[in-house]
Amino acid sequence: MPELPEVETTCRGIAAAITEQTIATVDIRQPQLRWLIPAELAVTLPGLTIKKITRRGKYILIHSNNGVLIIHLGMSGCLRMQASNQSLKKHDHFLLHFKNKTTLCFNDPRRFGCVLWQEGSAKQHPLLAELGVEPLEDDFCGDYLFAKSRRRNVAIKQFIMDAKIVVGVGNIYASEALFSAGIHPECAAGKISLPRYQLLTTTIKQTLQQAINRGGTTLKDFFAVDGKPGYFSQELQVYGRADQPCVQCSKPVKSIRIAQRSTFYCGGCQR
DNA sequence: AGAGGTACCTGGCAGC
DNA sequence: TGCTGCCAGGTACCTC
């Protein structure tokens, strides 16, 4: 499910629900996620108050008055709020019960996500230390991508999905943004001109922003904190549309694999 | 340093 | 109906 717009949608949802709420108890039901959920969270978190929610790439940062809870949704995770007495669902692995009788549930069937704790500032955590720029901020621009890509032979699609370069561009939006920019996904990153990178950074920002405005993409299983699906999937131009006519030129959309990930593009519109 | 592949895990679906 | 194999939104980490 989650690419950056889905994570952003989730952050906004939980921020409204848990900011200034105080944790009563913690329930770790399945600690074995991508990394083990630290057992001591059940002892250290109760009594802490949530101060704000931020996002770094696809990491959700829940700031308390004594440290940061770092949550990644992996491939299939989601967060939802419910009343503390409401029944749980399959794959509810981690629960934060608040004093106001609400509960934040972390559900993740594939368990590729994680729940970690960092005392002090999140920046100190090794997982966040080496991340690239945020795609929606001004330092992500054509000049930046152009400079970073010189002498790089990787396919442009793989390059823009590299979190050390820019965070938050996932498999769906990489295909979509490259289509909008008219760039072939297998094009070597080092061979792309500055003007094309200027266009590409623009289409990446637009694609992500548009999806955020729609509440994320629902493919199979993305639901926001309130249980509502996202609506962006109806607007995907190439992703998941193999063999269907291109929305611009009517040639059939092609499907290939780049770095073991399915990739969609139009051979007519993308060079 | 860069490129490529593997691993983690469950569930849904197509095909037989 | 039930089995098998394949595919899936992410990303750290390993080897060459």
CSV table of C-alpha atoms in Angstrom, one decimal, chain A residues 42-148:
chain,number,residue,atom,x,y,z
A,42,ALA,CA,5.5,-1.3,27.2
A,43,VAL,CA,7.3,0.2,30.2
A,44,THR,CA,8.8,3.4,28.8
A,45,LEU,CA,5.8,4.8,26.8
A,46,PRO,CA,2.9,4.9,29.4
A,47,GLY,CA,2.6,8.3,30.8
A,48,LEU,CA,4.2,10.1,27.8
A,49,THR,CA,2.2,12.7,26.0
A,50,ILE,CA,2.1,13.0,22.2
A,51,LYS,CA,3.4,16.4,21.1
A,52,LYS,CA,3.3,16.3,17.3
A,53,ILE,CA,3.4,14.0,14.3
A,54,THR,CA,5.9,14.6,11.5
A,55,ARG,CA,7.1,12.6,8.5
A,56,ARG,CA,10.6,11.9,7.1
A,57,GLY,CA,10.3,10.1,3.8
A,58,LYS,CA,7.9,7.2,4.6
A,59,TYR,CA,8.8,7.1,8.2
A,60,ILE,CA,6.1,8.4,10.6
A,61,LEU,CA,7.5,10.2,13.6
A,62,ILE,CA,5.4,10.4,16.7
A,63,HIS,CA,7.1,12.9,19.0
A,64,SER,CA,6.5,12.6,22.7
A,65,ASN,CA,7.9,14.7,25.5
A,66,ASN,CA,10.7,12.2,25.9
A,67,GLY,CA,11.6,10.7,22.5
A,68,VAL,CA,10.2,9.7,19.2
A,69,LEU,CA,8.3,6.6,18.1
A,70,ILE,CA,9.4,5.8,14.5
A,71,ILE,CA,6.9,3.8,12.5
A,72,HIS,CA,7.2,2.5,8.9
A,73,LEU,CA,4.2,0.9,7.2
A,74,GLY,CA,6.3,-1.3,5.0
A,75,MET,CA,4.4,-2.8,2.1
A,76,SER,CA,1.1,-3.6,3.7
A,77,GLY,CA,0.9,-1.6,7.0
A,78,CYS,CA,-1.7,0.9,8.2
A,79,LEU,CA,-2.6,2.8,11.3
A,80,ARG,CA,-6.2,3.3,12.5
A,81,MET,CA,-7.9,4.8,15.4
A,82,GLN,CA,-10.7,3.1,17.3
A,83,ALA,CA,-12.4,3.1,20.7
A,84,SER,CA,-10.3,1.2,23.3
A,85,ASN,CA,-13.1,-1.3,23.9
A,86,GLN,CA,-13.5,-2.1,20.2
A,87,SER,CA,-12.5,-5.5,19.0
A,88,LEU,CA,-9.2,-6.1,17.2
A,89,LYS,CA,-8.5,-7.3,13.7
A,90,LYS,CA,-6.2,-10.0,12.4
A,91,HIS,CA,-2.6,-8.6,12.1
A,92,ASP,CA,-3.1,-5.8,14.7
A,93,HIS,CA,0.5,-6.1,16.0
A,94,PHE,CA,1.0,-3.0,18.1
A,95,LEU,CA,-1.5,-0.9,20.1
A,96,LEU,CA,-1.2,2.4,21.9
A,97,HIS,CA,-4.0,2.9,24.3
A,98,PHE,CA,-4.6,6.5,25.3
A,99,LYS,CA,-6.1,7.8,28.5
A,100,ASN,CA,-9.1,9.2,26.6
A,101,LYS,CA,-10.2,5.7,25.8
A,102,THR,CA,-9.0,5.7,22.2
A,103,THR,CA,-6.5,3.3,20.7
A,104,LEU,CA,-4.0,3.6,17.8
A,105,CYS,CA,-3.7,0.3,16.0
A,106,PHE,CA,-0.8,-0.7,13.8
A,107,ASN,CA,-1.9,-3.4,11.5
A,108,ASP,CA,0.5,-5.1,9.0
A,109,PRO,CA,-0.2,-8.4,7.3
A,110,ARG,CA,3.1,-8.8,5.7
A,111,ARG,CA,5.1,-7.5,8.7
A,112,PHE,CA,7.6,-5.5,6.5
A,113,GLY,CA,6.9,-2.4,8.6
A,114,CYS,CA,8.6,-1.5,11.9
A,115,VAL,CA,8.0,0.3,15.2
A,116,LEU,CA,11.1,1.7,16.8
A,117,TRP,CA,12.0,4.1,19.6
A,118,GLN,CA,14.6,6.9,19.6
A,119,GLU,CA,15.4,8.9,22.7
A,120,GLY,CA,15.9,12.6,22.0
A,121,SER,CA,15.7,13.6,18.3
A,122,ALA,CA,14.7,11.3,15.4
A,123,LYS,CA,17.6,12.6,13.3
A,124,GLN,CA,20.0,10.6,15.5
A,125,HIS,CA,18.5,7.3,14.3
A,126,PRO,CA,20.7,5.5,11.8
A,127,LEU,CA,17.8,4.7,9.6
A,128,LEU,CA,17.0,8.4,9.1
A,129,ALA,CA,20.5,9.7,9.1
A,130,GLU,CA,21.4,9.0,5.4
A,131,LEU,CA,18.1,9.8,3.7
A,132,GLY,CA,18.0,12.1,0.7
A,133,VAL,CA,16.0,15.2,0.2
A,134,GLU,CA,12.2,15.5,0.6
A,135,PRO,CA,10.5,15.6,-2.8
A,136,LEU,CA,8.0,18.3,-2.0
A,137,GLU,CA,10.7,20.7,-0.6
A,138,ASP,CA,12.5,23.3,-2.6
A,139,ASP,CA,15.9,21.7,-2.5
A,140,PHE,CA,14.5,18.9,-4.6
A,141,CYS,CA,15.0,20.5,-8.0
A,142,GLY,CA,16.4,19.8,-11.5
A,143,ASP,CA,19.9,21.0,-10.6
A,144,TYR,CA,20.0,18.6,-7.6
A,145,LEU,CA,19.0,15.5,-9.6
A,146,PHE,CA,21.3,16.5,-12.5
A,147,ALA,CA,24.3,16.9,-10.2
A,148,LYS,CA,23.6,13.6,-8.3
